[in-house]
Structure formats: C-alpha cells, structure tokens
CSV table of C-alpha atoms in Angstrom, one decimal:
chain,number,residue,atom,x,y,z
U,1,HIS,CA,0.0,0.0,0.0
U,2,PHE,CA,1.6,3.3,-1.1
U,3,SER,CA,0.6,5.1,2.1
U,4,GLN,CA,2.5,2.6,4.2
U,5,ALA,CA,5.6,3.0,2.0
U,6,ARG,CA,5.3,6.8,2.3
U,7,THR,CA,5.0,6.6,6.1
U,8,TYR,CA,8.2,4.6,6.4
U,9,ARG,CA,10.1,6.5,3.7
U,10,ARG,CA,9.2,9.9,5.0
U,11,GLY,CA,10.3,8.9,8.5
U,12,THR,CA,7.0,9.9,10.2
U,13,GLU,CA,7.2,7.0,12.7
U,14,ALA,CA,9.0,7.7,15.9
U,15,PRO,CA,12.0,5.4,16.8
U,16,SER,CA,10.1,4.2,19.9
U,17,LYS,CA,7.2,3.0,17.6
U,18,LYS,CA,9.6,1.1,15.4
U,19,GLU,CA,11.1,-0.5,18.5
U,20,GLU,CA,7.6,-1.5,19.6
U,21,ASP,CA,6.9,-3.0,16.2
U,22,SER,CA,10.2,-4.9,16.2
U,23,VAL,CA,9.3,-6.5,19.6
U,24,ARG,CA,5.8,-7.3,18.3
U,25,PHE,CA,7.0,-8.9,15.1
U,26,SER,CA,9.7,-10.9,17.0
U,27,ALA,CA,7.0,-12.3,19.2
U,28,VAL,CA,5.0,-13.4,16.2
U,29,VAL,CA,8.1,-15.0,14.6
U,30,LEU,CA,8.8,-17.0,17.8
U,31,THR,CA,5.2,-18.0,18.2
U,32,ASN,CA,4.9,-19.3,14.6
U,33,PHE,CA,8.3,-21.1,14.8
U,34,PHE,CA,7.9,-22.9,18.1
U,35,LEU,CA,4.1,-23.6,18.1
U,36,PHE,CA,2.9,-23.7,14.6
U,37,ALA,CA,5.8,-24.5,12.2
U,38,PRO,CA,6.0,-28.1,13.4
U,39,ALA,CA,2.6,-28.6,11.8
U,40,LEU,CA,4.4,-28.4,8.5
U,41,ALA,CA,6.5,-31.5,9.3
U,42,GLN,CA,4.9,-35.0,9.1
U,43,GLU,CA,6.7,-38.3,9.9
U,44,GLY,CA,9.9,-36.5,10.6
U,45,GLN,CA,10.2,-35.0,7.1
U,46,ALA,CA,9.8,-31.2,6.6
U,47,PRO,CA,8.6,-29.9,3.3
U,48,PRO,CA,11.0,-27.9,1.1
U,49,LEU,CA,11.4,-24.2,1.9
U,50,GLU,CA,10.9,-21.9,-1.2
U,51,MET,CA,12.5,-18.5,-1.4
U,52,SER,CA,11.3,-15.6,-3.5
U,53,GLY,CA,11.8,-11.8,-3.6
U,54,LYS,CA,11.4,-8.6,-5.6
U,55,ILE,CA,13.0,-5.3,-6.1
U,56,GLU,CA,11.1,-2.2,-7.5
U,57,TRP,CA,12.6,1.1,-8.5
U,58,ASP,CA,10.5,4.2,-9.2
U,59,ALA,CA,11.0,7.5,-11.0
U,60,GLY,CA,8.5,10.3,-10.7
U,61,PHE,CA,8.2,13.6,-12.6
U,62,PHE,CA,5.7,16.2,-11.2
U,63,HIS,CA,4.1,19.3,-12.7
U,64,PRO,CA,1.7,21.1,-10.2
U,65,ASP,CA,-0.4,24.1,-11.3
U,66,SER,CA,-0.3,27.3,-9.2
U,67,GLY,CA,-3.3,26.2,-7.1
U,68,PHE,CA,-1.7,22.9,-6.1
U,69,ALA,CA,1.7,24.5,-5.6
U,70,SER,CA,0.3,27.1,-3.2
U,71,SER,CA,-1.1,24.3,-1.0
U,72,PHE,CA,1.6,21.7,-1.1
U,73,GLY,CA,4.7,23.7,-2.3
U,74,GLU,CA,6.8,23.0,-5.3
U,75,LEU,CA,7.4,19.3,-5.9
U,76,GLY,CA,10.7,18.1,-7.4
U,77,ASP,CA,11.2,15.0,-9.5
U,78,GLU,CA,12.1,12.0,-7.4
U,79,ARG,CA,13.7,8.6,-7.8
U,80,ASP,CA,13.5,6.0,-5.1
U,81,ALA,CA,13.3,2.3,-4.3
U,82,ARG,CA,9.6,1.3,-3.8
U,83,ARG,CA,9.9,-2.3,-2.5
U,84,LEU,CA,12.8,-4.6,-1.5
U,85,ARG,CA,11.3,-7.8,-0.2
U,86,LEU,CA,12.3,-11.4,0.6
U,87,SER,CA,9.8,-14.2,1.1
U,88,PHE,CA,9.9,-17.8,2.4
U,89,SER,CA,7.1,-20.3,2.0
U,90,SER,CA,6.5,-24.0,2.6
U,91,GLU,CA,3.5,-26.2,2.1
U,92,ASN,CA,2.3,-29.8,2.5
U,93,ASP,CA,-1.0,-31.6,2.7
U,94,PHE,CA,-1.7,-30.2,6.2
U,95,ALA,CA,-0.6,-26.6,6.3
U,96,ARG,CA,1.1,-23.7,4.5
U,97,PHE,CA,3.6,-21.2,5.9
U,98,ARG,CA,4.5,-17.8,4.5
U,99,SER,CA,6.7,-15.0,5.7
U,100,THR,CA,7.7,-11.8,3.8
U,101,VAL,CA,10.1,-9.2,5.1
U,102,ASP,CA,10.4,-5.7,3.6
U,103,PHE,CA,13.9,-4.2,4.1
U,104,LEU,CA,12.7,-0.7,3.3
U,105,SER,CA,10.1,-0.7,6.1
U,106,HIS,CA,12.2,-2.9,8.5
U,107,GLY,CA,9.3,-5.2,9.3
U,108,PHE,CA,7.3,-8.3,8.3
U,109,ARG,CA,4.5,-8.0,5.7
U,110,ASP,CA,3.2,-11.5,5.9
U,111,LEU,CA,4.0,-14.0,8.6
U,112,TYR,CA,1.3,-16.7,8.9
U,113,ILE,CA,0.3,-20.3,9.0
U,114,ASP,CA,-2.7,-21.8,7.0
U,115,ARG,CA,-4.1,-24.9,8.5
U,116,LYS,CA,-5.9,-26.8,5.7
U,117,GLU,CA,-7.9,-29.0,8.1
U,118,TRP,CA,-9.3,-28.1,11.5
U,119,SER,CA,-12.4,-28.7,13.6
U,120,GLY,CA,-14.2,-25.7,12.2
U,121,PRO,CA,-15.3,-24.7,8.6
U,122,GLY,CA,-12.9,-24.1,5.8
U,123,HIS,CA,-9.2,-23.4,6.4
U,124,LEU,CA,-7.7,-21.6,9.5
U,125,ARG,CA,-5.1,-18.8,9.2
U,126,PHE,CA,-3.3,-17.2,12.0
U,127,GLY,CA,-0.4,-14.8,12.3
U,128,HIS,CA,0.2,-11.4,10.6
U,129,PHE,CA,-1.6,-11.0,7.2
U,130,ARG,CA,-3.9,-8.8,5.2
U,131,GLU,CA,-7.4,-8.5,6.5
U,132,PRO,CA,-10.1,-9.7,4.0
U,133,PHE,CA,-11.3,-6.3,2.8
U,134,SER,CA,-11.5,-4.9,-0.7
U,135,PHE,CA,-10.9,-6.7,-4.0
U,136,GLU,CA,-8.1,-4.4,-5.1
U,137,ALA,CA,-6.4,-4.5,-1.6
U,138,MET,CA,-6.4,-8.3,-1.7
U,139,THR,CA,-4.8,-8.3,-5.2
U,140,SER,CA,-1.0,-8.6,-5.0
U,141,ALA,CA,0.9,-5.4,-5.8
U,142,ASP,CA,2.5,-7.4,-8.6
U,143,ASN,CA,-0.9,-8.1,-10.2
U,144,VAL,CA,-2.7,-4.7,-9.9
U,145,LEU,CA,-3.3,-2.9,-13.1
U,146,PHE,CA,-1.5,0.3,-11.9
U,147,MET,CA,1.7,1.2,-10.0
U,148,GLU,CA,-0.3,1.8,-6.8
U,149,ARG,CA,-3.8,0.8,-5.6
U,150,SER,CA,-6.6,3.3,-5.8
U,151,MET,CA,-8.2,5.8,-3.4
U,152,ALA,CA,-10.9,3.2,-2.8
U,153,THR,CA,-8.4,1.1,-0.8
U,154,ASP,CA,-7.1,4.0,1.2
U,155,PHE,CA,-9.4,3.2,4.1
U,156,SER,CA,-8.6,-0.5,4.0
U,157,PRO,CA,-7.2,-2.0,7.3
U,158,GLY,CA,-4.1,-3.6,5.6
U,159,ARG,CA,-2.1,-6.3,7.4
U,160,ASN,CA,-2.6,-7.0,11.1
U,161,LEU,CA,-2.3,-9.7,13.7
U,162,GLY,CA,-5.3,-12.1,13.6
U,163,VAL,CA,-6.9,-15.4,13.2
U,164,MET,CA,-9.3,-16.1,10.2
U,165,ALA,CA,-11.4,-18.9,8.8
U,166,TRP,CA,-11.8,-18.9,5.0
U,167,ASP,CA,-12.8,-21.1,2.2
U,168,TYR,CA,-13.8,-21.4,-1.5
U,169,GLU,CA,-16.9,-23.4,-1.9
U,170,LYS,CA,-16.6,-24.4,-5.5
U,171,SER,CA,-20.0,-26.2,-5.6
U,172,ALA,CA,-21.7,-23.0,-4.5
U,173,SER,CA,-19.4,-20.7,-6.5
U,174,ARG,CA,-18.8,-18.8,-3.3
U,175,SER,CA,-15.8,-17.5,-1.4
U,176,TRP,CA,-15.9,-16.3,2.2
U,177,ALA,CA,-13.6,-15.2,5.0
U,178,LEU,CA,-14.1,-14.1,8.6
U,179,GLY,CA,-11.5,-13.1,11.2
U,180,ALA,CA,-10.7,-11.3,14.4
U,181,PHE,CA,-7.7,-8.9,14.4
U,182,LEU,CA,-5.6,-6.7,16.6
U,183,GLY,CA,-4.6,-3.7,14.6
U,184,THR,CA,-0.8,-3.1,14.4
U,185,SER,CA,-0.2,-0.6,11.5
U,186,ALA,CA,-2.4,0.9,8.9
U,187,PRO,CA,-1.1,4.4,8.1
U,188,SER,CA,-4.1,5.4,6.0
U,189,LEU,CA,-6.6,4.1,8.6
U,190,ASP,CA,-4.8,5.1,11.7
U,191,PHE,CA,-6.1,3.6,15.0
U,192,GLU,CA,-2.8,3.9,16.8
U,193,ASN,CA,-2.6,7.6,17.8
U,194,GLY,CA,0.0,7.4,20.5
U,195,GLY,CA,0.8,3.8,20.1
U,196,GLU,CA,-2.7,2.4,20.9
U,197,THR,CA,-4.3,-0.4,18.8
U,198,ALA,CA,-7.7,-1.4,17.7
U,199,LYS,CA,-9.6,-4.7,18.0
U,200,ALA,CA,-11.6,-5.7,14.9
U,201,ILE,CA,-13.8,-8.2,13.3
U,202,THR,CA,-13.5,-8.3,9.5
U,203,GLY,CA,-15.3,-10.5,6.9
U,204,ARG,CA,-15.9,-10.9,3.2
U,205,MET,CA,-18.3,-12.8,1.0
U,206,HIS,CA,-18.1,-13.1,-2.8
U,207,TRP,CA,-20.1,-15.0,-5.4
U,208,HIS,CA,-18.5,-16.2,-8.7
U,209,TYR,CA,-19.5,-16.9,-12.3
U,210,GLU,CA,-17.6,-18.6,-15.0
U,211,GLY,CA,-18.8,-19.2,-18.6
U,212,ASP,CA,-19.8,-17.3,-21.7
U,213,PHE,CA,-21.7,-14.0,-21.5
U,214,ASP,CA,-23.9,-12.3,-24.2
U,215,PHE,CA,-24.7,-8.6,-23.9
U,216,MET,CA,-26.8,-7.0,-26.8
U,217,PRO,CA,-24.8,-7.5,-30.0
U,218,MET,CA,-21.6,-8.4,-28.1
U,219,SER,CA,-20.5,-11.9,-26.9
U,220,PHE,CA,-17.7,-12.7,-24.5
U,221,SER,CA,-16.2,-16.1,-23.9
U,222,ASN,CA,-14.3,-17.5,-20.9
U,223,VAL,CA,-15.8,-14.9,-18.6
U,224,GLN,CA,-15.0,-14.8,-14.9
U,225,ALA,CA,-17.0,-12.5,-12.7
U,226,SER,CA,-17.1,-11.9,-9.0
U,227,SER,CA,-19.3,-9.7,-6.9
U,228,GLY,CA,-19.7,-9.3,-3.1
U,229,LEU,CA,-18.9,-7.1,-0.1
U,230,SER,CA,-16.4,-6.7,2.7
U,231,ALA,CA,-17.3,-5.4,6.2
U,232,SER,CA,-15.3,-4.5,9.3
U,233,THR,CA,-16.2,-3.3,12.8
U,234,ARG,CA,-13.3,-1.8,14.7
U,235,PHE,CA,-12.9,-0.7,18.3
U,236,PRO,CA,-10.1,1.9,18.9
U,237,LYS,CA,-8.5,1.3,22.3
U,238,ASN,CA,-8.2,5.0,23.0
U,239,ASN,CA,-11.5,5.9,21.2
U,240,SER,CA,-9.6,7.8,18.4
U,241,TYR,CA,-8.9,7.2,14.8
U,242,SER,CA,-8.0,9.2,11.6
U,243,LEU,CA,-8.1,8.9,7.9
U,244,ASN,CA,-5.4,9.9,5.5
U,245,VAL,CA,-5.6,10.0,1.7
U,246,GLY,CA,-2.7,10.1,-0.8
U,247,GLY,CA,-2.6,10.6,-4.5
U,248,GLU,CA,-1.9,7.1,-5.7
U,249,VAL,CA,1.7,8.1,-6.0
U,250,SER,CA,4.2,6.6,-3.5
U,251,MET,CA,6.5,9.6,-3.7
U,252,LEU,CA,3.9,12.2,-2.8
U,253,PRO,CA,3.0,13.3,0.7
U,254,THR,CA,-0.4,12.9,2.2
U,255,LEU,CA,-2.9,15.1,0.3
U,256,PHE,CA,-5.6,15.5,3.0
U,257,ALA,CA,-6.4,14.0,6.4
U,258,THR,CA,-9.1,14.2,9.0
U,259,GLY,CA,-6.9,14.4,12.0
U,260,PRO,CA,-7.9,12.6,15.2
U,261,ILE,CA,-11.6,11.7,15.4
U,262,GLN,CA,-13.2,10.6,18.7
U,263,ALA,CA,-15.3,7.4,18.3
U,264,SER,CA,-15.9,4.2,20.3
U,265,SER,CA,-16.4,2.1,17.1
U,266,VAL,CA,-15.8,2.4,13.4
U,267,GLN,CA,-17.8,0.5,10.7
U,268,GLN,CA,-16.5,-0.1,7.2
U,269,VAL,CA,-18.2,-1.6,4.1
U,270,SER,CA,-16.8,-2.2,0.6
U,271,LEU,CA,-19.0,-3.1,-2.3
U,272,GLU,CA,-16.9,-4.9,-5.1
U,273,ALA,CA,-17.5,-6.2,-8.6
U,274,ALA,CA,-14.9,-7.5,-11.0
U,275,ALA,CA,-14.9,-9.3,-14.3
U,276,THR,CA,-12.4,-10.6,-16.8
U,277,SER,CA,-12.6,-12.2,-20.2
U,278,ARG,CA,-8.9,-13.0,-20.6
U,279,THR,CA,-7.9,-9.9,-22.5
U,280,LEU,CA,-10.4,-7.4,-20.9
U,281,THR,CA,-10.5,-6.6,-17.2
U,282,ALA,CA,-12.9,-4.5,-15.2
U,283,LEU,CA,-13.2,-3.6,-11.5
U,284,ALA,CA,-15.5,-1.2,-9.5
U,285,GLU,CA,-15.4,-0.6,-5.8
U,286,VAL,CA,-17.1,1.8,-3.4
U,287,SER,CA,-16.0,2.0,0.2
U,288,ALA,CA,-17.7,3.7,3.2
U,289,THR,CA,-16.4,4.4,6.7
U,290,ALA,CA,-18.7,5.5,9.5
U,291,ASP,CA,-18.0,6.1,13.2
U,292,ARG,CA,-20.1,5.9,16.3
U,293,GLY,CA,-19.9,6.9,19.9
U,294,GLY,CA,-18.2,10.3,19.5
U,295,VAL,CA,-19.4,13.8,20.1
U,296,GLU,CA,-20.5,13.8,16.4
U,297,GLU,CA,-20.9,10.9,14.0
U,298,HIS,CA,-19.3,10.9,10.5
U,299,GLU,CA,-19.5,9.1,7.2
U,300,PHE,CA,-16.7,9.1,4.6
U,301,LEU,CA,-16.7,7.7,1.1
U,302,SER,CA,-14.3,6.6,-1.6
U,303,GLY,CA,-14.5,4.6,-4.8
U,304,SER,CA,-12.9,3.7,-8.1
U,305,ALA,CA,-13.6,2.2,-11.5
U,306,GLN,CA,-10.9,0.7,-13.8
U,307,LEU,CA,-10.6,-1.1,-17.1
U,308,GLY,CA,-7.7,-3.0,-18.5
U,309,TRP,CA,-7.0,-4.4,-22.0
U,310,ILE,CA,-4.3,-6.8,-22.8
U,311,PHE,CA,-3.7,-6.1,-26.5
U,312,ARG,CA,-0.8,-8.4,-27.0
U,313,GLY,CA,0.4,-11.7,-25.6
U,314,GLY,CA,-1.8,-13.1,-22.8
U,315,GLY,CA,-4.8,-12.8,-20.5
U,316,ARG,CA,-5.9,-12.3,-16.9
U,317,SER,CA,-8.0,-14.4,-14.5
U,318,ILE,CA,-9.6,-14.1,-11.0
U,319,ILE,CA,-8.3,-16.2,-8.1
U,320,PRO,CA,-11.5,-17.6,-6.6
U,321,GLY,CA,-10.4,-18.3,-3.0
U,322,ARG,CA,-8.4,-15.1,-2.6
U,323,VAL,CA,-10.9,-13.2,-4.8
U,324,ALA,CA,-8.3,-11.1,-6.5
U,325,PHE,CA,-6.7,-10.7,-9.9
U,326,ASP,CA,-4.0,-13.1,-10.9
U,327,SER,CA,-0.9,-12.2,-12.8
U,328,PRO,CA,-1.3,-12.1,-16.6
U,329,SER,CA,-0.8,-15.6,-18.1
U,330,TYR,CA,1.5,-16.1,-21.0
U,331,ARG,CA,0.3,-17.6,-24.2
U,332,ARG,CA,3.6,-17.6,-26.0
U,333,GLU,CA,3.1,-21.0,-27.5
U,334,LEU,CA,-0.1,-19.7,-29.2
U,335,THR,CA,0.8,-16.1,-30.1
U,336,GLY,CA,4.6,-16.3,-30.4
U,337,VAL,CA,4.8,-13.0,-28.6
U,338,PRO,CA,7.5,-13.0,-25.9
U,339,SER,CA,5.9,-10.3,-23.7
U,340,ILE,CA,2.5,-9.1,-22.5
U,341,TRP,CA,1.3,-5.5,-23.2
U,342,GLU,CA,-1.6,-4.1,-21.2
U,343,LEU,CA,-3.2,-0.7,-21.3
U,344,SER,CA,-5.3,0.4,-18.3
U,345,MET,CA,-7.4,3.4,-17.2
U,346,ARG,CA,-8.8,4.3,-13.9
U,347,SER,CA,-10.8,7.0,-12.1
U,348,SER,CA,-10.9,7.2,-8.3
U,349,TRP,CA,-12.2,9.6,-5.7
U,350,ALA,CA,-12.3,10.2,-1.9
U,351,ASP,CA,-14.5,12.5,0.2
U,352,LEU,CA,-13.4,13.3,3.7
U,353,ASN,CA,-16.1,16.0,4.4
U,354,SER,CA,-18.7,15.0,7.0
U,355,GLY,CA,-20.2,17.1,9.7
U,356,ASN,CA,-17.6,19.1,11.6
U,357,ILE,CA,-14.8,17.3,9.7
U,358,GLN,CA,-14.1,19.1,6.4
U,359,ALA,CA,-10.8,17.6,5.4
U,360,GLY,CA,-11.3,17.8,1.7
U,361,THR,CA,-12.0,15.8,-1.5
U,362,GLY,CA,-9.8,14.4,-4.2
U,363,ARG,CA,-9.9,12.7,-7.5
U,364,VAL,CA,-7.2,10.9,-9.6
U,365,ASN,CA,-7.5,9.9,-13.2
U,366,SER,CA,-4.8,7.5,-14.4
U,367,LEU,CA,-3.6,5.9,-17.7
U,368,ALA,CA,-1.0,3.1,-17.5
U,369,LEU,CA,1.0,0.9,-19.8
U,370,ASN,CA,2.3,-2.4,-18.3
U,371,VAL,CA,4.8,-4.4,-20.2
U,372,HIS,CA,5.4,-7.9,-18.7
U,373,MET,CA,8.7,-8.7,-20.4
U,374,SER,CA,8.7,-12.0,-18.6
U,375,PRO,CA,7.0,-13.5,-15.5
U,376,ASN,CA,9.8,-11.8,-13.4
U,377,HIS,CA,10.4,-8.5,-15.2
U,378,ILE,CA,7.8,-5.7,-15.5
U,379,LEU,CA,8.0,-2.2,-16.9
U,380,ARG,CA,5.2,0.2,-15.8
U,381,ILE,CA,4.6,3.6,-17.3
U,382,GLU,CA,1.9,5.7,-15.9
U,383,SER,CA,0.3,9.2,-16.2
U,384,ASN,CA,-1.8,10.6,-13.3
U,385,ARG,CA,-4.0,13.7,-13.1
U,386,ILE,CA,-4.5,14.6,-9.4
U,387,GLN,CA,-7.1,17.1,-8.2
U,388,VAL,CA,-7.6,18.2,-4.5
U,389,ASN,CA,-10.5,20.2,-3.2
U,390,GLY,CA,-11.2,21.5,-6.7
U,391,SER,CA,-8.6,24.3,-6.2
U,392,GLY,CA,-5.5,22.8,-7.9
U,393,SER,CA,-4.2,19.9,-9.8
U,394,LEU,CA,-1.0,17.9,-10.3
U,395,SER,CA,0.2,16.1,-13.4
U,396,ALA,CA,2.5,13.2,-12.6
U,397,PHE,CA,4.4,10.9,-14.9
U,398,GLN,CA,5.9,7.7,-13.4
U,399,ILE,CA,8.1,4.8,-14.4
U,400,ARG,CA,8.7,1.6,-12.4
U,401,LEU,CA,11.1,-1.2,-13.0
U,402,HIS,CA,10.1,-4.5,-11.3
U,403,TRP,CA,12.3,-7.5,-10.9
U,404,SER,CA,11.4,-10.7,-9.0
U,405,PHE,CA,12.8,-14.2,-8.5
C-alpha cells in the first residue's frame, strides 16, 4: 500500500514506535516457529522451503499548477526504491507457511500459517496477514493494473495480527472469510494515535461466475466474474482514529487527512464487482467508513472504476479463493509474442467531508501501460492527473522497473 511506504520512507514514525513494532514482530516469529511451524512436518520430514523476492525502483516527474503548488509547495522530481522484499514459504497436505520481510520498512509484511484442516469450517489462518477487505487491496501489488492501488483502498485496514477462517466453496461458487484482528499498523486508517491499537472483526463474501456472456450484440467467452462485499467493525483502544488520503503516487506526501476523530467504534463496508474475459479486465469498488460513539458521527466515502485491455500476448484471471486478480498468463506457444502488453485506465475519488470534519475531497485519473517482459520482469509507465478540493491539480508521470525471482 503506497501510504505505508510513504510513512516509512518519510520517517514519520518515531523510533520508539519502530522498536515496539520490532518487539511485536519478533513475538509473532517466535510463536509461529515454536508452536505452529512443526505442523508443516509430518513423519519427521519437513517440506521444502521456497524463497522468492522482488525489487522495485520508481522515478516520478511532477508538474503542479499554481493552485496545487500554493497548497503543497513545489514538488521536485524523485527517484527511489519502492519495494525490497524477501519471502519464504512452505506447504504440504496439512498446512502452508509464508513469511515476507520488507527491508525498506524494516518489518514483516506476511507471517502466517494456513491450517488446511481443523475442527471448524474451511481453512484456518493465524499470524500477521492482510485483513479480507476490498478486491483491489487483496490483489497482490505485482498483479494490480497500476503502480499503486486506488483511493478506494485508502481506508482498508491492511495487514494486522489475527486469526481467520476462510474457504472457497466451488459447488456453491462462493468465497468467504471471517476473522478477528488486533490492529498493528495501517497508516491510511490510523487507529494507533500514540501507540494504541484497535480490535476488529472483518469479513468478506463473494459470489463467482464462469462461462460465456452475451450482452446485446456483443458476446464474451471465458468470462470470470465476482461480486460481493467486505465489512469490518473496529474498536479503537483510545477511542480515536483518523483517515489519510494520498494521490496514488508513492513519492507524494499525504494530500488530505481528517486528524484525530473521537469514536468508540468504526464500521466499514466495501462493495466490489470484478470481471475478466482473458484480455479485458474491469473492477469497480465503493468504500464507506462511519464512526459511532463520538461527540458527532461521521461518514466518509471513496470509490474507483478501472478497465484493462491486454492487446498483445496473454490474459488475466480471477483467483476464486483469494478473490483477487491473478498475474497475466503467457500464451507464448499460441501467439509467439515473448511479452504481454496491457493498457489500463482508472478514475478514483475520496471524500473526507462530513459534519464538523471538512478535510477535503480528491480525484485521480490515471492511464497506464504495463509491459510484462517475462514473469519476473515488468516495466510500468503511468500518467496521473490529481485534483484536490477543486482548487488545484498535479500532473504526474511515473516509471517503475520491477524484478522478481
């Protein structure tokens, strides 16, 4: 999530907070290793440990108009590393383990165990992982159609400590997930204010369709579609939370924020619909956040709509259980094209004006070209038009080089 990268990179976290996170992450590591990792070994033989990683480097060129510059100052062009991650995973018939460390944020992204069989329904996951909220947020950063996720995901809880049951019921064409979490870090949806945390219950339900689809004179084959909703109820320990919105550019500062809001509970809902027919991809999301128990109650909204077209070399699909976009698949043996070319467009918005909170509104329109030169090498070129409070705009041009192994 770009806001998380910005928070770490801009150094807005106090050293004491980083030390607290280090202790918390170390505790999770030890718990997984000593209590849960043995579940991966059966009959004295441990499954193989697989290693993967990725490096991303960004360059950004910014051209604000006078209105934007008067509010945020002159922005210089920037070049910076976006991600530097190393992952380990292991799997057998009984369980799956995954850990991912980010050397830029100095912390674990994923660190969890999936139990494939237990006394309850579906599978059981526990550790540090992403809460099941928002289609785009659940899609891997490698597989999203743009360099960064949209404003619709800015209110998403992100990764936290928790336990979650989940399953893909193929016979019913349905995916579901439900978990309890202890918030640790979500810079865009900040429940920490002074180091405090939030307890939360988060769930997600999606229905799936696969087959052919006819609409008026047009006909689409090999269609995958998914629609559903995510919901979360959160209880800030110190009865305070805040919302921050960026401009879908990792190198930009926060564009507008609510500041601390007093509330005893916060409810979130995300409505999601996605479809793909191999070369065409569509996604629409609307997210709402409402608080209760404060002096005044508030409701904040965000949303996005995006389209993608692979015009050369491959196609996309939806992962049913995770309910997210998969990486573009290569059809080199059919097309003879050694790379995948994808053109995408997106419009997103966020509104942080409600009652006595008038933090602002924003809109971002984006156009992107993704060139998947191989499964491990991606070139992303993107243009963004960012508007804040209707008083100014910023034109951004970005380039990203992605390498994974």
